[in-house]
Each structure stands twice: as C-alpha cells, then as structure tokens.
Amino acid sequence: MFAHKDSSQDELEIIPTAVPRQGDGYHVADTNGDGMAAGLIGEAGKALTEDDLRRINTPRGLIQLIKSKNVDLEEVRKTLLYEQELRQLQVELVRLQRWVQSDGQRIAILVEGRDAAGKGGTIRRFTEHLNPRAMRVVALPKPTDDERGQWYFQRYIRQLPNKGEIVFFDRSWYNRAVVEPVMGFCSKKEHQRFLQQVTEFEHMLYEDGVTIIKFWFSISKEEQAKRFDARRQNPLKQWKLSPVDEKAQEMWDSYTRFKEEMFSKTHTTFSPWIIVKA
C-alpha cells in the first residue's frame, strides 16, 4: 500500500488480477493483440482449433481432448474460471450502464499505466457488451498548435460525459503527471502547475456530479520488456510500438519517480486511485 501523510487522503487500493498469464503453460490466446482471451494455447504454442472446441460439448470429448493435447488441467481450470467471472462482471457492467442512463449519471473512467500495461485491451473488455449510444472511448492524439496555447485541461473538458453517459479515457490529463515530464514534453513549471491544479479541477467535476474513477495498471519492468518483444515480433502488434515505448525501459526509474509523486499528490477521497496488478 502507498501511505499518505495527508489525512484527507485514503490509502491506494491495489487489486490483483486473475487473468491467466502468458508463459504459464496453457493460457488465453491473444488473437486480438490485446492480451485478452480468445482460445487455449499449449506449451508448444499450438492453439485449439474450432473442431477441437466442438468436441468438448460432451464430458467424454473433453477428457479425450485434454489427454490428446497434454493440457495442464490447472491452467484450463483457471481459464474457465476467468471466462466465467468475466461474463458475470460484463453482465454487471450492462446493468450499471442502464442505471447510469436512467438516473442521468455522468461517469468518467480514467485508464492509466505504463506502456504495454494492457490499457487498451482492458477498455475493449469493459466496453464489449455496452450500448455504444451511451458510451465513448477517448484516446486523444498529441495536442495541436491551437491546443498547446490553451489551458491544459481544456481539450479534455470537451470530452467529459453528458448525462446518462460513461466515457473511458485511454490515457487522460494525467499524461502531464508522468509521460510528459519523463519524455521532456512539458517544462518543470508546467508539470508543477498541473499537480497544483488537477485536484481542484477534479473536485470541481465531483461537485458538479461527475464521478471520476481512476485506474493505474501496474506491471513489472521484466513483464514490460516481454510485451515489447512480443509486439516487435508480431506484425499485428507492431503498430502499438512508438518512440515513447522504445524509451520506456531506459527511463523506467524516472517513470517510477514521477508516478509516485503523482499518487502522493492526486490520490484524494473524492477521486482516489485504484492500482490494478496487470
């Protein structure tokens, strides 16, 4: 846990994930390029085919398939439990969205984390079964020349949820807390001004009825390196690599320093951070 001296702030909530991990024998196949489930893969990297999946309609077929594929039963159990829990949670999300619509709520979900932490893939899982008419995903490009001359938060204000809407931010105004100072995209003065203003900005939104949910997806340096390597080797994932990604390993300690400062200054009772071990 991350301790805070400010009595107005709670401890950060850290949530472990139960998603089967790559490299642990049989796991969830990443056919979408997002680290999410699509099928079972064996230790030799052989995916179960559509015919294989049809065979498991009967207990006997399942037993024979497991024997023929040398499947790790424990990994199969983990995968099935994960898929079952995922479905239950997605049903709850649909119910939540209905309440948001009927009650006129405004929900802003900020998804932050290091490069290759699984932010985009997680948002796709979140939104998979939601009504697109009452939900948006915002992933802003780098600011234009006009936007650079505006108040930093201005372009994000235009993206805030309307009544009855959930908006997912795939990175958000917190770019200025970590990525921008690490990569030299903002000055020290701009960074410090952001830290002074962001809690006031979020408190204004809170008082106006906007619910802000802030997730930080946490991965280890070793796991990030593995995911970068997987992207380099997979033509379907190479688009995910950017010059910023290429420097992430080299700048790891700097990222950590700015991340910890962000938590210490922006984790509040009205807008807390939730850390997910991704």
mmCIF file of N, CA and C in Angstrom, residues 194-262:
data_model
loop_
_atom_site.group_PDB
_atom_site.id
_atom_site.type_symbol
_atom_site.label_atom_id
_atom_site.label_comp_id
_atom_site.label_asym_id
_atom_site.label_seq_id
_atom_site.Cartn_x
_atom_site.Cartn_y
_atom_site.Cartn_z
ATOM 1 N N PHE A 194 0.424 21.680 -13.119
ATOM 2 C CA PHE A 194 -0.581 20.628 -13.279
ATOM 3 C C PHE A 194 -0.896 19.978 -11.937
ATOM 4 N N LEU A 195 0.128 19.614 -11.179
ATOM 5 C CA LEU A 195 -0.087 18.957 -9.889
ATOM 6 C C LEU A 195 -0.836 19.860 -8.915
ATOM 7 N N GLN A 196 -0.645 21.166 -9.044
ATOM 8 C CA GLN A 196 -1.357 22.107 -8.177
ATOM 9 C C GLN A 196 -2.829 22.239 -8.584
ATOM 10 N N GLN A 197 -3.101 22.120 -9.884
ATOM 11 C CA GLN A 197 -4.449 22.384 -10.388
ATOM 12 C C GLN A 197 -5.337 21.150 -10.496
ATOM 13 N N VAL A 198 -4.728 19.969 -10.663
ATOM 14 C CA VAL A 198 -5.534 18.801 -11.029
ATOM 15 C C VAL A 198 -6.535 18.401 -9.945
ATOM 16 N N THR A 199 -6.147 18.483 -8.673
ATOM 17 C CA THR A 199 -7.105 18.096 -7.629
ATOM 18 C C THR A 199 -8.252 19.109 -7.543
ATOM 19 N N GLU A 200 -7.941 20.392 -7.781
ATOM 20 C CA GLU A 200 -9.005 21.400 -7.802
ATOM 21 C C GLU A 200 -9.939 21.155 -8.987
ATOM 22 N N PHE A 201 -9.356 20.822 -10.132
ATOM 23 C CA PHE A 201 -10.138 20.523 -11.330
ATOM 24 C C PHE A 201 -11.071 19.338 -11.082
ATOM 25 N N GLU A 202 -10.531 18.267 -10.510
ATOM 26 C CA GLU A 202 -11.336 17.075 -10.258
ATOM 27 C C GLU A 202 -12.387 17.317 -9.174
ATOM 28 N N HIS A 203 -12.072 18.175 -8.213
ATOM 29 C CA HIS A 203 -13.060 18.486 -7.180
ATOM 30 C C HIS A 203 -14.225 19.275 -7.769
ATOM 31 N N MET A 204 -13.930 20.165 -8.719
ATOM 32 C CA MET A 204 -14.997 20.897 -9.407
ATOM 33 C C MET A 204 -15.921 19.925 -10.146
ATOM 34 N N LEU A 205 -15.321 18.939 -10.821
ATOM 35 C CA LEU A 205 -16.129 17.944 -11.532
ATOM 36 C C LEU A 205 -16.967 17.130 -10.552
ATOM 37 N N TYR A 206 -16.343 16.745 -9.445
ATOM 38 C CA TYR A 206 -17.030 15.967 -8.405
ATOM 39 C C TYR A 206 -18.239 16.734 -7.869
ATOM 40 N N GLU A 207 -18.056 18.018 -7.574
ATOM 41 C CA GLU A 207 -19.153 18.824 -7.039
ATOM 42 C C GLU A 207 -20.250 19.051 -8.080
ATOM 43 N N ASP A 208 -19.876 18.976 -9.352
ATOM 44 C CA ASP A 208 -20.863 19.161 -10.417
ATOM 45 C C ASP A 208 -21.577 17.861 -10.768
ATOM 46 N N GLY A 209 -21.200 16.757 -10.093
ATOM 47 C CA GLY A 209 -21.906 15.499 -10.295
ATOM 48 C C GLY A 209 -21.223 14.482 -11.182
ATOM 49 N N VAL A 210 -19.986 14.765 -11.611
ATOM 50 C CA VAL A 210 -19.245 13.805 -12.430
ATOM 51 C C VAL A 210 -18.503 12.833 -11.515
ATOM 52 N N THR A 211 -18.716 11.546 -11.713
ATOM 53 C CA THR A 211 -17.984 10.526 -10.963
ATOM 54 C C THR A 211 -16.717 10.171 -11.729
ATOM 55 N N ILE A 212 -15.559 10.329 -11.082
ATOM 56 C CA ILE A 212 -14.276 10.019 -11.715
ATOM 57 C C ILE A 212 -13.718 8.751 -11.087
ATOM 58 N N ILE A 213 -13.428 7.770 -11.925
ATOM 59 C CA ILE A 213 -12.818 6.516 -11.473
ATOM 60 C C ILE A 213 -11.448 6.420 -12.131
ATOM 61 N N LYS A 214 -10.393 6.354 -11.314
ATOM 62 C CA LYS A 214 -9.025 6.389 -11.850
ATOM 63 C C LYS A 214 -8.325 5.048 -11.616
ATOM 64 N N PHE A 215 -7.981 4.379 -12.706
ATOM 65 C CA PHE A 215 -7.247 3.117 -12.638
ATOM 66 C C PHE A 215 -5.799 3.338 -13.063
ATOM 67 N N TRP A 216 -4.876 2.712 -12.315
ATOM 68 C CA TRP A 216 -3.473 2.644 -12.743
ATOM 69 C C TRP A 216 -3.114 1.174 -12.904
ATOM 70 N N PHE A 217 -2.745 0.790 -14.126
ATOM 71 C CA PHE A 217 -2.371 -0.590 -14.408
ATOM 72 C C PHE A 217 -0.868 -0.744 -14.220
ATOM 73 N N SER A 218 -0.503 -1.605 -13.275
ATOM 74 C CA SER A 218 0.893 -1.742 -12.858
ATOM 75 C C SER A 218 1.499 -3.041 -13.381
ATOM 76 N N ILE A 219 2.667 -2.941 -14.023
ATOM 77 C CA ILE A 219 3.404 -4.125 -14.464
ATOM 78 C C ILE A 219 4.865 -3.979 -14.061
ATOM 79 N N SER A 220 5.576 -5.091 -14.046
ATOM 80 C CA SER A 220 6.997 -5.078 -13.707
ATOM 81 C C SER A 220 7.825 -4.701 -14.931
ATOM 82 N N LYS A 221 9.058 -4.329 -14.685
ATOM 83 C CA LYS A 221 9.963 -3.983 -15.785
ATOM 84 C C LYS A 221 10.184 -5.184 -16.696
ATOM 85 N N GLU A 222 10.303 -6.370 -16.092
ATOM 86 C CA GLU A 222 10.534 -7.595 -16.869
ATOM 87 C C GLU A 222 9.325 -7.919 -17.751
ATOM 88 N N GLU A 223 8.131 -7.765 -17.194
ATOM 89 C CA GLU A 223 6.920 -8.055 -17.970
ATOM 90 C C GLU A 223 6.761 -7.067 -19.118
ATOM 91 N N GLN A 224 7.089 -5.804 -18.859
ATOM 92 C CA GLN A 224 7.001 -4.809 -19.929
ATOM 93 C C GLN A 224 7.953 -5.158 -21.068
ATOM 94 N N ALA A 225 9.172 -5.578 -20.727
ATOM 95 C CA ALA A 225 10.153 -5.959 -21.751
ATOM 96 C C ALA A 225 9.638 -7.126 -22.591
ATOM 97 N N LYS A 226 9.013 -8.112 -21.941
ATOM 98 C CA LYS A 226 8.456 -9.268 -22.656
ATOM 99 C C LYS A 226 7.357 -8.834 -23.625
ATOM 100 N N ARG A 227 6.520 -7.912 -23.181
ATOM 101 C CA ARG A 227 5.407 -7.476 -24.033
ATOM 102 C C ARG A 227 5.908 -6.644 -25.212
ATOM 103 N N PHE A 228 6.928 -5.820 -24.972
ATOM 104 C CA PHE A 228 7.522 -5.069 -26.078
ATOM 105 C C PHE A 228 8.104 -6.023 -27.118
ATOM 106 N N ASP A 229 8.788 -7.055 -26.649
ATOM 107 C CA ASP A 229 9.394 -8.026 -27.559
ATOM 108 C C ASP A 229 8.318 -8.746 -28.372
ATOM 109 N N ALA A 230 7.204 -9.083 -27.714
ATOM 110 C CA ALA A 230 6.099 -9.741 -28.421
ATOM 111 C C ALA A 230 5.533 -8.833 -29.507
ATOM 112 N N ARG A 231 5.474 -7.546 -29.231
ATOM 113 C CA ARG A 231 4.972 -6.601 -30.229
ATOM 114 C C ARG A 231 5.922 -6.502 -31.424
ATOM 115 N N ARG A 232 7.219 -6.477 -31.144
ATOM 116 C CA ARG A 232 8.194 -6.380 -32.235
ATOM 117 C C ARG A 232 8.104 -7.583 -33.169
ATOM 118 N N GLN A 233 7.813 -8.755 -32.604
ATOM 119 C CA GLN A 233 7.836 -9.989 -33.387
ATOM 120 C C GLN A 233 6.511 -10.281 -34.073
ATOM 121 N N ASN A 234 5.460 -9.598 -33.679
ATOM 122 C CA ASN A 234 4.134 -9.869 -34.233
ATOM 123 C C ASN A 234 3.707 -8.722 -35.149
ATOM 124 N N PRO A 235 3.578 -8.982 -36.456
ATOM 125 C CA PRO A 235 3.190 -7.910 -37.389
ATOM 126 C C PRO A 235 1.857 -7.254 -37.035
ATOM 127 N N LEU A 236 0.975 -8.008 -36.364
ATOM 128 C CA LEU A 236 -0.328 -7.457 -35.997
ATOM 129 C C LEU A 236 -0.255 -6.530 -34.789
ATOM 130 N N LYS A 237 0.883 -6.540 -34.105
ATOM 131 C CA LYS A 237 1.027 -5.706 -32.908
ATOM 132 C C LYS A 237 2.047 -4.582 -33.082
ATOM 133 N N GLN A 238 2.781 -4.594 -34.202
ATOM 134 C CA GLN A 238 3.876 -3.637 -34.353
ATOM 135 C C GLN A 238 3.400 -2.190 -34.356
ATOM 136 N N TRP A 239 2.146 -1.969 -34.752
ATOM 137 C CA TRP A 239 1.614 -0.607 -34.763
ATOM 138 C C TRP A 239 1.547 -0.018 -33.363
ATOM 139 N N LYS A 240 1.539 -0.876 -32.354
ATOM 140 C CA LYS A 240 1.448 -0.403 -30.974
ATOM 141 C C LYS A 240 2.750 0.235 -30.493
ATOM 142 N N LEU A 241 3.860 -0.112 -31.130
ATOM 143 C CA LEU A 241 5.155 0.412 -30.694
ATOM 144 C C LEU A 241 5.331 1.848 -31.169
ATOM 145 N N SER A 242 5.828 2.689 -30.281
ATOM 146 C CA SER A 242 6.083 4.091 -30.608
ATOM 147 C C SER A 242 7.462 4.472 -30.077
ATOM 148 N N PRO A 243 7.990 5.627 -30.492
ATOM 149 C CA PRO A 243 9.274 6.074 -29.931
ATOM 150 C C PRO A 243 9.242 6.186 -28.408
ATOM 151 N N VAL A 244 8.080 6.551 -27.855
ATOM 152 C CA VAL A 244 7.948 6.630 -26.396
ATOM 153 C C VAL A 244 8.093 5.244 -25.779
ATOM 154 N N ASP A 245 7.471 4.237 -26.414
ATOM 155 C CA ASP A 245 7.587 2.860 -25.921
ATOM 156 C C ASP A 245 9.041 2.412 -25.905
ATOM 157 N N GLU A 246 9.765 2.746 -26.974
ATOM 158 C CA GLU A 246 11.143 2.283 -27.100
ATOM 159 C C GLU A 246 12.031 2.826 -25.976
ATOM 160 N N LYS A 247 11.651 3.964 -25.406
ATOM 161 C CA LYS A 247 12.451 4.563 -24.332
ATOM 162 C C LYS A 247 11.951 4.185 -22.938
ATOM 163 N N ALA A 248 10.832 3.471 -22.869
ATOM 164 C CA ALA A 248 10.199 3.196 -21.576
ATOM 165 C C ALA A 248 11.096 2.403 -20.643
ATOM 166 N N GLN A 249 11.794 1.399 -21.169
ATOM 167 C CA GLN A 249 12.679 0.591 -20.329
ATOM 168 C C GLN A 249 13.858 1.422 -19.827
ATOM 169 N N GLU A 250 14.429 2.178 -20.726
ATOM 170 C CA GLU A 250 15.574 3.021 -20.373
ATOM 171 C C GLU A 250 15.210 4.053 -19.307
ATOM 172 N N MET A 251 13.974 4.572 -19.368
ATOM 173 C CA MET A 251 13.528 5.625 -18.453
ATOM 174 C C MET A 251 12.699 5.069 -17.294
ATOM 175 N N TRP A 252 12.817 3.789 -17.003
ATOM 176 C CA TRP A 252 11.967 3.131 -16.002
ATOM 177 C C TRP A 252 11.995 3.840 -14.647
ATOM 178 N N ASP A 253 13.172 4.124 -14.143
ATOM 179 C CA ASP A 253 13.292 4.738 -12.813
ATOM 180 C C ASP A 253 12.687 6.138 -12.787
ATOM 181 N N SER A 254 12.844 6.862 -13.884
ATOM 182 C CA SER A 254 12.259 8.199 -13.961
ATOM 183 C C SER A 254 10.732 8.117 -13.957
ATOM 184 N N TYR A 255 10.176 7.160 -14.705
ATOM 185 C CA TYR A 255 8.732 6.925 -14.675
ATOM 186 C C TYR A 255 8.266 6.646 -13.247
ATOM 187 N N THR A 256 9.026 5.803 -12.549
ATOM 188 C CA THR A 256 8.650 5.428 -11.182
ATOM 189 C C THR A 256 8.618 6.650 -10.268
ATOM 190 N N ARG A 257 9.613 7.500 -10.393
ATOM 191 C CA ARG A 257 9.687 8.685 -9.537
ATOM 192 C C ARG A 257 8.487 9.613 -9.762
ATOM 193 N N PHE A 258 8.167 9.882 -11.021
ATOM 194 C CA PHE A 258 7.034 10.763 -11.314
ATOM 195 C C PHE A 258 5.700 10.102 -10.963
ATOM 196 N N LYS A 259 5.621 8.784 -11.145
ATOM 197 C CA LYS A 259 4.394 8.062 -10.792
ATOM 198 C C LYS A 259 4.120 8.177 -9.295
ATOM 199 N N GLU A 260 5.147 7.989 -8.485
ATOM 200 C CA GLU A 260 4.961 8.059 -7.037
ATOM 201 C C GLU A 260 4.585 9.466 -6.588
ATOM 202 N N GLU A 261 5.164 10.475 -7.237
ATOM 203 C CA GLU A 261 4.780 11.850 -6.911
ATOM 204 C C GLU A 261 3.315 12.094 -7.286
ATOM 205 N N MET A 262 2.898 11.541 -8.418
ATOM 206 C CA MET A 262 1.505 11.683 -8.842
ATOM 207 C C MET A 262 0.558 11.079 -7.813
#
